[in-house]
Short mmCIF file of C-alpha atoms and ligand atoms in Angstrom, two decimals:
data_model
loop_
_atom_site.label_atom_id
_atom_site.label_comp_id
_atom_site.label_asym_id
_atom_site.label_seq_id
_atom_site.Cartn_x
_atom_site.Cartn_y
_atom_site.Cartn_z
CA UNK A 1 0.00 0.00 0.00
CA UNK A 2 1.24 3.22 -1.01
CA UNK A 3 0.53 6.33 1.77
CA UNK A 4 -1.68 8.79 0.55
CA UNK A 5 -2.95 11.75 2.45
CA UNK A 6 -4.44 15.14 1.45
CA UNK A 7 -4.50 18.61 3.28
CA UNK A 8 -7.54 19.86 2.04
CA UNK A 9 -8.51 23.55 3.41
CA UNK A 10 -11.38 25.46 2.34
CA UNK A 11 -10.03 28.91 0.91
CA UNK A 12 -12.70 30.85 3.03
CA UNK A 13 -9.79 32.73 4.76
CA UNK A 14 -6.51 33.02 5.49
CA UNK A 15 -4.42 29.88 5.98
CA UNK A 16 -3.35 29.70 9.64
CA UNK A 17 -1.41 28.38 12.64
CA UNK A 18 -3.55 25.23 12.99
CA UNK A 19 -3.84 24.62 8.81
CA UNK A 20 -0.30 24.48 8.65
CA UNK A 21 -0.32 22.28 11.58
CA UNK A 22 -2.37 19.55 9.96
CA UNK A 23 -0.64 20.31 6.85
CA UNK A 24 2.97 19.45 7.91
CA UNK A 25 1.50 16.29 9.75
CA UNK A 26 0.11 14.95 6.44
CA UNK A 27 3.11 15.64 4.88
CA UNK A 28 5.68 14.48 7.14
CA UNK A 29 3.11 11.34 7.39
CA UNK A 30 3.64 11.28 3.51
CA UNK A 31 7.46 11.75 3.56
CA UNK A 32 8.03 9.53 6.25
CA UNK A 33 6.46 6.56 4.45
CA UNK A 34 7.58 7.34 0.82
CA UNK A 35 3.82 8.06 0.13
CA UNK A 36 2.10 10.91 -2.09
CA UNK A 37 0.85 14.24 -0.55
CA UNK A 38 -2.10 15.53 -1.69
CA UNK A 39 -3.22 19.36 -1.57
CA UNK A 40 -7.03 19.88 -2.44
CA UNK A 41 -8.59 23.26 -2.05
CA UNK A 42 -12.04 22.86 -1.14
CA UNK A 43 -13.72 25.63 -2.67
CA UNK A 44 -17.04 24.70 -3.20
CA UNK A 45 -18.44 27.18 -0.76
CA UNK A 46 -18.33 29.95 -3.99
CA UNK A 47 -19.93 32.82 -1.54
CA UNK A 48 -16.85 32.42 0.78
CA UNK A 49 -14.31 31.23 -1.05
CA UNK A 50 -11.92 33.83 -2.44
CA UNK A 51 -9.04 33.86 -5.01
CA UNK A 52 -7.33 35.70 -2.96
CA UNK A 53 -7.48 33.01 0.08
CA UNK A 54 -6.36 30.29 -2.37
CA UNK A 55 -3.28 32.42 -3.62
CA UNK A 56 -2.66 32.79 0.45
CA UNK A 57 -2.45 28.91 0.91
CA UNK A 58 -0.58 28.17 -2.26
CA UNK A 59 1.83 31.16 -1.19
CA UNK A 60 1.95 29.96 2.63
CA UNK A 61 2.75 26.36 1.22
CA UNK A 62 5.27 27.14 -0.75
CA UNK A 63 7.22 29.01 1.94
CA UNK A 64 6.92 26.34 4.50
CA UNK A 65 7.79 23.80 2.28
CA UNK A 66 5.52 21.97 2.15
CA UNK A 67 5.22 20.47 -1.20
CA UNK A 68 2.40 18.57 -3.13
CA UNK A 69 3.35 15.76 -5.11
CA UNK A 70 -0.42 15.85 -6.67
CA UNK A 71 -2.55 18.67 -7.12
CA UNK A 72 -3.51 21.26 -6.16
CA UNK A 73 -7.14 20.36 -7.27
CA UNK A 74 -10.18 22.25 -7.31
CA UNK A 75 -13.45 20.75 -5.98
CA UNK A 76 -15.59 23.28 -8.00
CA UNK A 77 -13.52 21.95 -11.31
CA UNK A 78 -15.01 18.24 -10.12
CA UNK A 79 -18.42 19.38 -10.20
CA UNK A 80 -19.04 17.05 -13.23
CA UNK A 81 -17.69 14.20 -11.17
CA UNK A 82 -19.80 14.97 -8.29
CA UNK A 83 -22.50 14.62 -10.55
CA UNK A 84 -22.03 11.58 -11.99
CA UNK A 85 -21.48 9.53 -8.61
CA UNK A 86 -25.35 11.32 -7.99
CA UNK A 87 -26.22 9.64 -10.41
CA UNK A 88 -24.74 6.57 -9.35
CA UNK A 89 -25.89 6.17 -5.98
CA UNK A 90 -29.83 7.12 -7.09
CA UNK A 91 -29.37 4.11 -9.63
CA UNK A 92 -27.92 1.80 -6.59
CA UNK A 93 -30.37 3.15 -4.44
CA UNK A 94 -28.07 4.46 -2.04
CA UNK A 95 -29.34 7.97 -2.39
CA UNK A 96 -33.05 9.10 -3.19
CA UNK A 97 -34.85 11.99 -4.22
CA UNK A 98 -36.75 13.70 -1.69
CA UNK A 99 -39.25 16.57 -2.60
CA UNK A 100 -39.84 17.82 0.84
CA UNK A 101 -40.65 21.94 0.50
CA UNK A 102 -38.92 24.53 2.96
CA UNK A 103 -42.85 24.36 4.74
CA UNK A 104 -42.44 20.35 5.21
CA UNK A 105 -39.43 20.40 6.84
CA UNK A 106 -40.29 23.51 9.44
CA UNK A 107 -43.45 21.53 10.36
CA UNK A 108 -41.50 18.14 10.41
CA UNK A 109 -39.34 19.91 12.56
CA UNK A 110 -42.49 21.93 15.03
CA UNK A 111 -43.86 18.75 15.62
CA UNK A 112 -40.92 17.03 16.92
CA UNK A 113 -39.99 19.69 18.89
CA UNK A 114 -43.57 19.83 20.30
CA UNK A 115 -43.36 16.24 21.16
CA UNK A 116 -39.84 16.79 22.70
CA UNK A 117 -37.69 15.11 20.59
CA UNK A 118 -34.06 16.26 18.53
CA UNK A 119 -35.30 17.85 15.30
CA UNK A 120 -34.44 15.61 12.37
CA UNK A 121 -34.97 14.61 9.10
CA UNK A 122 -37.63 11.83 9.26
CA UNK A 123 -37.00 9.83 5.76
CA UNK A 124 -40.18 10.16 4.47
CA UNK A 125 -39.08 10.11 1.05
CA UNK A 126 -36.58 7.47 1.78
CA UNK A 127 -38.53 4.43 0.00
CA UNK A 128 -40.56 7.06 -2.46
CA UNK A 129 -40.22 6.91 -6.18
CA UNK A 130 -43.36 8.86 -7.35
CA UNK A 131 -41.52 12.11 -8.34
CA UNK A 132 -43.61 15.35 -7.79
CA UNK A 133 -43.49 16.67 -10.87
CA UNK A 134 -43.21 21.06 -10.72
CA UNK A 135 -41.75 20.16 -6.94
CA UNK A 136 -37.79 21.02 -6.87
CA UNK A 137 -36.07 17.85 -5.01
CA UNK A 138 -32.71 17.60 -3.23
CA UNK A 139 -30.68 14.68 -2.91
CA UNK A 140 -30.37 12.34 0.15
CA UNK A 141 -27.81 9.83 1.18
CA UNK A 142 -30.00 6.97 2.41
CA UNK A 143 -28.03 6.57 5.55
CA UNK A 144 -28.57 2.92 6.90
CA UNK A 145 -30.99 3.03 10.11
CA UNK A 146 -29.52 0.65 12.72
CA UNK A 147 -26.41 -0.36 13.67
CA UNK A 148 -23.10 1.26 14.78
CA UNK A 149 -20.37 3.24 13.18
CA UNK A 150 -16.77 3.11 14.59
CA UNK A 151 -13.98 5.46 14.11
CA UNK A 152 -10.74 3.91 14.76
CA UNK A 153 -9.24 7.14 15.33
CA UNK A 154 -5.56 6.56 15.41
CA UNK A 155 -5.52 9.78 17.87
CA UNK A 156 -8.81 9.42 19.57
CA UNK A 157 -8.88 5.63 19.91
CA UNK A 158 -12.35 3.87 18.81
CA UNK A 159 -15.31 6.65 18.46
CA UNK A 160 -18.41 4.63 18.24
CA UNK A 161 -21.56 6.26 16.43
CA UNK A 162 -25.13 5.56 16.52
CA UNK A 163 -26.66 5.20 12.92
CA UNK A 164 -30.01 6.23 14.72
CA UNK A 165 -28.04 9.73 15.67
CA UNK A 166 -27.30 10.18 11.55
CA UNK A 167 -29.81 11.67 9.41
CA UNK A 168 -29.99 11.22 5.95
CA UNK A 169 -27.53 13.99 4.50
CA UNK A 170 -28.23 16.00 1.15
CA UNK A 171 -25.64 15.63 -1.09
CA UNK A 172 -27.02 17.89 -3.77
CA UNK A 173 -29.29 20.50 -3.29
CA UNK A 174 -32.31 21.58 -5.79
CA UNK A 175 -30.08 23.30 -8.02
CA UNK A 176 -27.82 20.33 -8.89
CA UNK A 177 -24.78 21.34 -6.28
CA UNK A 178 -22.99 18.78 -4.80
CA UNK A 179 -22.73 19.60 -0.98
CA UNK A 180 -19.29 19.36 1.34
CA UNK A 181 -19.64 16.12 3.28
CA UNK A 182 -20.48 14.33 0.06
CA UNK A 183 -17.63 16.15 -2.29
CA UNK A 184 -14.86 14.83 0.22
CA UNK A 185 -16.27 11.63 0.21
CA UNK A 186 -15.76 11.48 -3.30
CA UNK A 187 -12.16 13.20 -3.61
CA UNK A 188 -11.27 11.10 -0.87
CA UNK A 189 -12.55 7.96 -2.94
CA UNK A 190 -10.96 8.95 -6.49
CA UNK A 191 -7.96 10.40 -5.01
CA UNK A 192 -7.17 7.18 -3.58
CA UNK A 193 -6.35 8.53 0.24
CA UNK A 194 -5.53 6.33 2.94
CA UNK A 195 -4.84 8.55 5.71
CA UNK A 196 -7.03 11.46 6.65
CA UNK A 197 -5.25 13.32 9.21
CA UNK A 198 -7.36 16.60 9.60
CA UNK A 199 -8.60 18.61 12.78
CA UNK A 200 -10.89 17.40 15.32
CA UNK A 201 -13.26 19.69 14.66
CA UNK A 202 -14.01 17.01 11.06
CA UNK A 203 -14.67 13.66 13.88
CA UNK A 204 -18.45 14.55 14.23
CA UNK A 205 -18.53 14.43 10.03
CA UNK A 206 -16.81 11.02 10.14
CA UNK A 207 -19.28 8.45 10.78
CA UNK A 208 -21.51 10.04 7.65
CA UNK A 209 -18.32 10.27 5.31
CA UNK A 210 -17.60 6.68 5.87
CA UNK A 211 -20.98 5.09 5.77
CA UNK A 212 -21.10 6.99 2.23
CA UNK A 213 -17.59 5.44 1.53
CA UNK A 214 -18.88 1.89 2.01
CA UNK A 215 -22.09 2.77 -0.01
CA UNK A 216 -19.59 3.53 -2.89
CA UNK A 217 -17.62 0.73 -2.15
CA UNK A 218 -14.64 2.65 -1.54
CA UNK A 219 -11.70 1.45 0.87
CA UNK A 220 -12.13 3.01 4.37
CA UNK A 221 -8.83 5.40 5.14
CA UNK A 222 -7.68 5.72 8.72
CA UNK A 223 -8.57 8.37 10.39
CA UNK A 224 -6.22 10.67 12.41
CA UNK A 225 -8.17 13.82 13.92
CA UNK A 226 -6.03 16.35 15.64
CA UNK A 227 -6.59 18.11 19.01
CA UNK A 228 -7.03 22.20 18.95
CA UNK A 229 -4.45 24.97 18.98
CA UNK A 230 -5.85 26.51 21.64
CA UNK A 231 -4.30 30.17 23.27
CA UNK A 232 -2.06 30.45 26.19
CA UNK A 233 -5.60 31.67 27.64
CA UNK A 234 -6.92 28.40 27.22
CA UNK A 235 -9.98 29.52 24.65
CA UNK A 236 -10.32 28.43 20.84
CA UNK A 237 -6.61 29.91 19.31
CA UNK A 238 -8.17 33.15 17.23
CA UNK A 239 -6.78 36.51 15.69
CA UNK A 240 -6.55 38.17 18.99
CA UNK A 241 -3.72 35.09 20.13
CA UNK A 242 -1.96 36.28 16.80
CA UNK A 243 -3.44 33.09 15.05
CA UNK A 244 -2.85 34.82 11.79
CA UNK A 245 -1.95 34.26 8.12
CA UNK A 246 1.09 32.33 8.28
CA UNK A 247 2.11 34.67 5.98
CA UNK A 248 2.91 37.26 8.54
CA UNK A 249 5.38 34.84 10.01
CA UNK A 250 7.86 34.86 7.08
CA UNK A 251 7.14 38.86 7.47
CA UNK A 252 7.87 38.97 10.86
CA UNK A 253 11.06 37.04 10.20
CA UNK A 254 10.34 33.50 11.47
CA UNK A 255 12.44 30.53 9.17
CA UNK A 256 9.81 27.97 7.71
CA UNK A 257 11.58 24.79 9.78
CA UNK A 258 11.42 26.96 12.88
CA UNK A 259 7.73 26.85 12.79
CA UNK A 260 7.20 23.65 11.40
CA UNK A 261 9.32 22.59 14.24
CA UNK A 262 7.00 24.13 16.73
CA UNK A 263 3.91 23.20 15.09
CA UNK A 264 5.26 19.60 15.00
CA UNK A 265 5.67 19.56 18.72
CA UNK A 266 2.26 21.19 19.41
CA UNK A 267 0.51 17.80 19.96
CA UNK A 268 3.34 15.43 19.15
CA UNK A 269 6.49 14.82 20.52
CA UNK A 270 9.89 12.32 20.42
CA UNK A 271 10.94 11.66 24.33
CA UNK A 272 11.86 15.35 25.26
CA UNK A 273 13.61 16.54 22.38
CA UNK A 274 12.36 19.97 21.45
CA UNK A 275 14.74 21.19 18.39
CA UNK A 276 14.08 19.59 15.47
CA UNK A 277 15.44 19.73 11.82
CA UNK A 278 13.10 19.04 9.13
CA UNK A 279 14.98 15.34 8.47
CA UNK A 280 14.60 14.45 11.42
CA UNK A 281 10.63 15.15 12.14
CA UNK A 282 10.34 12.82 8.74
CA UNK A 283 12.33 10.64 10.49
CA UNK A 284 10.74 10.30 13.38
CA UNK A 285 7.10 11.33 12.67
CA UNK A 286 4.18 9.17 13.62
CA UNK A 287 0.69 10.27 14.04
CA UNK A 288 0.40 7.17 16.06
CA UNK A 289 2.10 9.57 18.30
CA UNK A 290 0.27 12.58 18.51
CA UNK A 291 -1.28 13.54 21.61
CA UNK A 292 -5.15 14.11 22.44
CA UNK A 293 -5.75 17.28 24.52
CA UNK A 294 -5.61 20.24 22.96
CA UNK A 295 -2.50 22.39 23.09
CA UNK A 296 -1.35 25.99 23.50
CA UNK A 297 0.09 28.75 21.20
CA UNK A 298 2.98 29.83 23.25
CA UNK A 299 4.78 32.67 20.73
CA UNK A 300 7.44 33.22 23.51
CA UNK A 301 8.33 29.43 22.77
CA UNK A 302 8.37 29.81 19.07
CA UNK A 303 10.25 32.85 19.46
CA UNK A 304 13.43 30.90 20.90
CA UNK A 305 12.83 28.26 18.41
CA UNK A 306 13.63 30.38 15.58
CA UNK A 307 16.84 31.86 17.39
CA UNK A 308 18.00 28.05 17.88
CA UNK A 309 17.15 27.28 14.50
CA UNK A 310 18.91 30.51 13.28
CA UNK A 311 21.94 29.59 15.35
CA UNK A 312 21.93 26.03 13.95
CA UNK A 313 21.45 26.45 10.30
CA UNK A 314 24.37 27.02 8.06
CA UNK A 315 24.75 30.82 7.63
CA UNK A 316 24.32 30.13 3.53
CA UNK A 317 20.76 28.82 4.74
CA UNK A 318 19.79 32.44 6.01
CA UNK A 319 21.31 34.28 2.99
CA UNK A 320 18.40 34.06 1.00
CA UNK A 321 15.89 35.03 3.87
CA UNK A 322 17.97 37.97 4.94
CA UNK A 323 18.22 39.31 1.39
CA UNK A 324 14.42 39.23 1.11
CA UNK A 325 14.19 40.80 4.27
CA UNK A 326 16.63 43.68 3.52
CA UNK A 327 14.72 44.41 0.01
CA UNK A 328 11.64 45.37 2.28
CA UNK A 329 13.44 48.04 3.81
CA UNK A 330 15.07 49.15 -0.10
CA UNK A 331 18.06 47.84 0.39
CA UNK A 332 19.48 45.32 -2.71
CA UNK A 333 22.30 42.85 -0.85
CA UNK A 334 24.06 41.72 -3.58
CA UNK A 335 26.99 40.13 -1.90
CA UNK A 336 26.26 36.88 -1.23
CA UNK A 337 29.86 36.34 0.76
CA UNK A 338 29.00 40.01 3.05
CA UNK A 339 25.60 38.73 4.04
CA UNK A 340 26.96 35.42 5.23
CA UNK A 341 29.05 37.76 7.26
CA UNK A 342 26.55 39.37 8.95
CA UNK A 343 24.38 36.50 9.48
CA UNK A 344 27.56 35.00 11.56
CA UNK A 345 27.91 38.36 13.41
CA UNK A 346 24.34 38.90 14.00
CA UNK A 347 22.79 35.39 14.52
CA UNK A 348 22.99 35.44 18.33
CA UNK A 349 21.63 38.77 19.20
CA UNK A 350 18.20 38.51 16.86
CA UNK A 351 15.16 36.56 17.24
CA UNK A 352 14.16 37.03 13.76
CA UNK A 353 15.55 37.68 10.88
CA UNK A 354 13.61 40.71 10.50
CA UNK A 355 15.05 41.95 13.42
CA UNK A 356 18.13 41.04 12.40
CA UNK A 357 17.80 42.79 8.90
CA UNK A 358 16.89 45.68 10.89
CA UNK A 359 19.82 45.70 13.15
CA UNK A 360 21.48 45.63 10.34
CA UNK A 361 20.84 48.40 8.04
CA UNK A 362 23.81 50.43 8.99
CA UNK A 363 25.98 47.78 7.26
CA UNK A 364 24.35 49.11 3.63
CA UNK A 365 23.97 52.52 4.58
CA UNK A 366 26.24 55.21 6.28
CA UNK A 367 23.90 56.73 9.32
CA UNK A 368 22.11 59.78 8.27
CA UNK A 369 22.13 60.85 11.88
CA UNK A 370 24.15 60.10 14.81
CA UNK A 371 22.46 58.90 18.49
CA UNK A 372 22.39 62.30 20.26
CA UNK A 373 22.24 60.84 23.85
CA UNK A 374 25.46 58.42 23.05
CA UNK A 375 27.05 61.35 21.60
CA UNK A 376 26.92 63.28 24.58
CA UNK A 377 27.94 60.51 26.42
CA UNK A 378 30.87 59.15 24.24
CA UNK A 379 32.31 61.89 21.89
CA UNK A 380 34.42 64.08 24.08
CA UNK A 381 38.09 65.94 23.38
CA UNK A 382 39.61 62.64 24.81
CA UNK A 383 37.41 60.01 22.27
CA UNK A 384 38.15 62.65 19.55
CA UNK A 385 42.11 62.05 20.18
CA UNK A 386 41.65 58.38 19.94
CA UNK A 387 39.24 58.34 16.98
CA UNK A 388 41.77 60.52 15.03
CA UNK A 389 44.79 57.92 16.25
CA UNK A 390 42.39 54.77 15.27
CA UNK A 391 41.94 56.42 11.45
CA UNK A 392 45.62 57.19 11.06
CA UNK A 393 46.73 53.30 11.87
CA UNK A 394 43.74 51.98 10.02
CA UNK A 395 44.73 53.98 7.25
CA UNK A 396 48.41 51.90 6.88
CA UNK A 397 46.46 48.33 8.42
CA UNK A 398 47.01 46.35 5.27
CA UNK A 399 45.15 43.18 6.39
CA UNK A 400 41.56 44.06 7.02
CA UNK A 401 40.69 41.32 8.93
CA UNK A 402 38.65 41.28 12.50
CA UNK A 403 41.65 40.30 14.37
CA UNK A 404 44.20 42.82 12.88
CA UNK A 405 41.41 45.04 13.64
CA UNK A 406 40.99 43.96 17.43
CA UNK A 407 44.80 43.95 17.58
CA UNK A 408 44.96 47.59 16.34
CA UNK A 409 42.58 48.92 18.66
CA UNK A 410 43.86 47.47 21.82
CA UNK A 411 47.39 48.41 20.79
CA UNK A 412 45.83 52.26 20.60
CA UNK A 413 44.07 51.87 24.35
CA UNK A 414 46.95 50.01 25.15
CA UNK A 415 49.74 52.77 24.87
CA UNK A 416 46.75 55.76 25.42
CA UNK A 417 46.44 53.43 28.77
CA UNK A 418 42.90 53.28 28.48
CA UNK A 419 39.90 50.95 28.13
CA UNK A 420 38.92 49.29 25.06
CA UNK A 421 35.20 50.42 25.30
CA UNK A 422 36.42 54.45 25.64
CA UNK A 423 37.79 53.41 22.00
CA UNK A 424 35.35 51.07 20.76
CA UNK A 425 32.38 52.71 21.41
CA UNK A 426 32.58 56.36 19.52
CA UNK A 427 33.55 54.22 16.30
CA UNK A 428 30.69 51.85 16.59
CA UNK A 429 29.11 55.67 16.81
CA UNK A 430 30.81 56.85 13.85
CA UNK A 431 29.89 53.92 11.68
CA UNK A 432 26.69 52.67 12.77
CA UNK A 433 24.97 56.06 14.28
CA UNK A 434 24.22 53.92 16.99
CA UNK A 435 25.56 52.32 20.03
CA UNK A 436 23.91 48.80 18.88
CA UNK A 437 26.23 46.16 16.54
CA UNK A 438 28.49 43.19 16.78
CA UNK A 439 31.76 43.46 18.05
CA UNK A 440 33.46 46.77 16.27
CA UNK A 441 36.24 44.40 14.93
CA UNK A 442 33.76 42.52 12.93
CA UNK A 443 31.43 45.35 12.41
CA UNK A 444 34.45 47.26 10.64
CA UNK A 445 35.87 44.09 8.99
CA UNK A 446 32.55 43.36 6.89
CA UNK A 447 32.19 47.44 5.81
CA UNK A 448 35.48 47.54 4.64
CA UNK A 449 38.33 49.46 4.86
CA UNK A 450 36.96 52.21 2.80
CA UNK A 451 33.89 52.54 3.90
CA UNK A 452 34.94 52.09 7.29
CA UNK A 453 37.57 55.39 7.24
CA UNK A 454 35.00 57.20 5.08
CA UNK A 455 32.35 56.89 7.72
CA UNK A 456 34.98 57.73 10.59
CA UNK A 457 36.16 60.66 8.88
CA UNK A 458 32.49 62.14 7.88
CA UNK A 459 31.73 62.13 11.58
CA UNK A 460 34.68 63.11 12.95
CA UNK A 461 34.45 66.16 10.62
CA UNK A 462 31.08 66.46 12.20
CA UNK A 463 32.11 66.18 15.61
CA UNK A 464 35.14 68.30 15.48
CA UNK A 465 33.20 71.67 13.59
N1 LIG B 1 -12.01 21.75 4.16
C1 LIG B 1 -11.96 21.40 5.54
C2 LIG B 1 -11.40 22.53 6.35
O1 LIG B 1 -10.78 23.42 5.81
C3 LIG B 1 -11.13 20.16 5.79
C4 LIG B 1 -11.87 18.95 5.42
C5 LIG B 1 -11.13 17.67 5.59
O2 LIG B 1 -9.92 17.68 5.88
O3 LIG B 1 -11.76 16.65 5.43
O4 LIG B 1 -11.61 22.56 7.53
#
């Protein structure tokens, strides 16, 4: 048997936290047994589905990595399809017309409310084949009436259902549409899928889908539902807990695998370990291991995941994100060998890479303005002395380098006999604007040697008018 499983989200807004959740668990389910993701875009619901949602999932896939190896489909381009397994099951008998009006139904539903009892369909038309001609008819799945129906949820364990509890669903309504329950019974049925892993919120559906899957004689899949994100709060993970596009996580400067890492171990985990590379979650994934209570969106967590991960990864690995994040604020990072650089010199002080393309603007541009309150504090008739001393060695320093640098500027506080940070300081001033960078030897060493005595002399012109 080859795996099969499908993340199938319904573009009716903005792919999120606990989408890409399920998502990576179907497809490290996938990976992990050579198998064939699926991605299906449920999009039958035309009022609330929007392009615009569907270019946000295919977008938000693609940057976490997550790829297909089938699809995407469309369920509104299977319409025809839908149609023709209609068809089907009214020929077998498995579904039947029934030509109840809106006024049937309300006064089905009075009377068994008046006598007390759950309002549902009643199957009157369930063994009816005298049409009512003029009368527009929907389409029921003749669901059977006794018996049981048990989930073998590989998270939840055995869920048993009563058949009595199941009405008998429409599957198409008067005008010919095909409704949800029935279209993923289908896709899951043509699109061969032996592992449903989806959210929790999809176990009360269950029991229908896979009575209709036996009525099509279709192979049952397993059946993996997954617990809730749920806010540090406690209540349903929304917008307010940041549950937002996962879009706005690449913008905020998160890597992919740092999320997918902790997404991976919201609900599942391996002994304790709790820093993951993608490998090994496809190594070691199982949804046989995935946990049943609901978990919490802790962004103080996932915020020291993505420094681990940005500490881990091979600087090369950042490149890429950095540059992207550096075009946002206008600034075109050509040199691929200077951002590696600055990854290396920045990695352990940022969270994010955003943060860290912010911290490091001053690298592409000289400071338009200099920090008043660390001028006050740092530029003074003594710093001015050294600053003038530092340019004139720098000037003859032959070997740019971070340690010829560090040894320069120690030999200056050395014979000036004073402190490294009286030095050190005012030129992290002069070149970043700022009293914020990675060690000056570094900091200088990846500007250059030009641009480095260019920026000391424009602001010790400044300083000295
Ligand atoms: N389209 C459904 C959703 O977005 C998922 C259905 C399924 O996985 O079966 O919640």
């Amino acid at each position: 048997m080859i795996v099969r499983t499908r993340f199938a989200p319904s573009p009716t807004g903005f792919l999120h936290i606990g989408g890409l959740r399920t998502a990576l668990f179907c497809w490290l389910f996938a990976r992990r047994h050579s198998g064939r993701f699926i991605l299906r875009i449920e999009d039958t619901d035309l009022e609330r589905s929007t392009d615009a949602a569907i270019q946000q999932i295919l977008d938000g896939m693609e940057w976490a990595g997550l790829v297909q190896d089938e699809g995407p489909f469309f369920q509104t381009k299977r319409f025809d399809r839908y149609k023709e397994v209609i068809e089907q099951m009214l020929a077998e008998g498995t579904a039947y017309r029934c030509y109840c009006t809106k006024e049937d139904l309300e006064q089905m539903r009075a009377q068994q409310v008046a006598r007390g009892e759950k309002p549902r369909y009643d199957g009157r038309w369930r063994e009816r084949t005298d049409p009512l001609p003029g009368v527009a008819h929907v389409v029921r799945y003749k669901n059977p009436l006794v018996g049981e129906v048990v989930v073998n949820d590989v998270v939840h364990g055995p869920v048993v259902f009563q058949n009595t509890e199941l009405d008998d669903l429409i599957i198409a309504r008067s005008d010919g549409t095909p409704t949800y329950n029935f279209c993923v019974v289908v896709d899951d049925m043509d699109m061969e899928i032996t592992h449903v892993i989806r959210g929790d919120d999809h176990l009360n559906n269950t029991p229908r889908q896979l009575n209709m899957l036996r009525a099509l004689g279709a192979h049952a899949p397993v059946y993996a539902h997954l617990p809730m994100i749920l806010g540090a709060d406690g209540a349903k993970l929304s917008k307010r807990h940041g549950a937002v596009s996962v879009l706005q996580y690449r913008d905020e400067g998160f890597l992919p695998e740092a999320l997918l890492n902790y997404l991976a171990r919201l609900g599942w985990s391996h002994g304790d370990q709790e820093i993951f590379t993608v490998e090994e979650m496809v190594r070691l994934f199982d949804i046989a291991d995935v946990n049943k209570s609901a978990s919490a969106f802790n962004a103080e967590k996932l915020a020291w995941l993505n420094q681990q991960h940005l500490m881990r990864v091979p600087a090369v690995r950042i490149v890429p994100v950095l540059r992207w994040h550096l075009e946002k604020e206008d600034i075109q990072a050509s040199d691929e060998a200077v951002l590696e650089q600055i990854i290396v010199a920045q990695r352990e002080r940022a969270k994010t890479v955003r943060e860290m393309a912010l911290n490091s603007l001053f690298f592409f541009r000289p400071p338009s303005f200099y920090d008043e309150k660390a001028v006050r504090k740092h530029i003074n008739p003594e710093a001015l002395l050294l600053l003038r001393q530092a340019v004139r060695d720098f000037e003859t320093l032959d070997d740019w380098t971070a340690p010829a640098i560090h040894g320069l500027i120690n030999g200056i506080a050395a014979a000036k006999g004073t402190s490294l940070g009286k030095l050190a300081q005012p030129i992290r001033l002069a070149v970043c604007g700022g009293t914020v960078s990675p060690p000056i030897d570094a900091t200088l060493a990846i500007l250059g040697k030009s641009e480095s005595l260019s920026r000391l002399s424009q602001a010790l012109a400044l300083w000295t008018a």
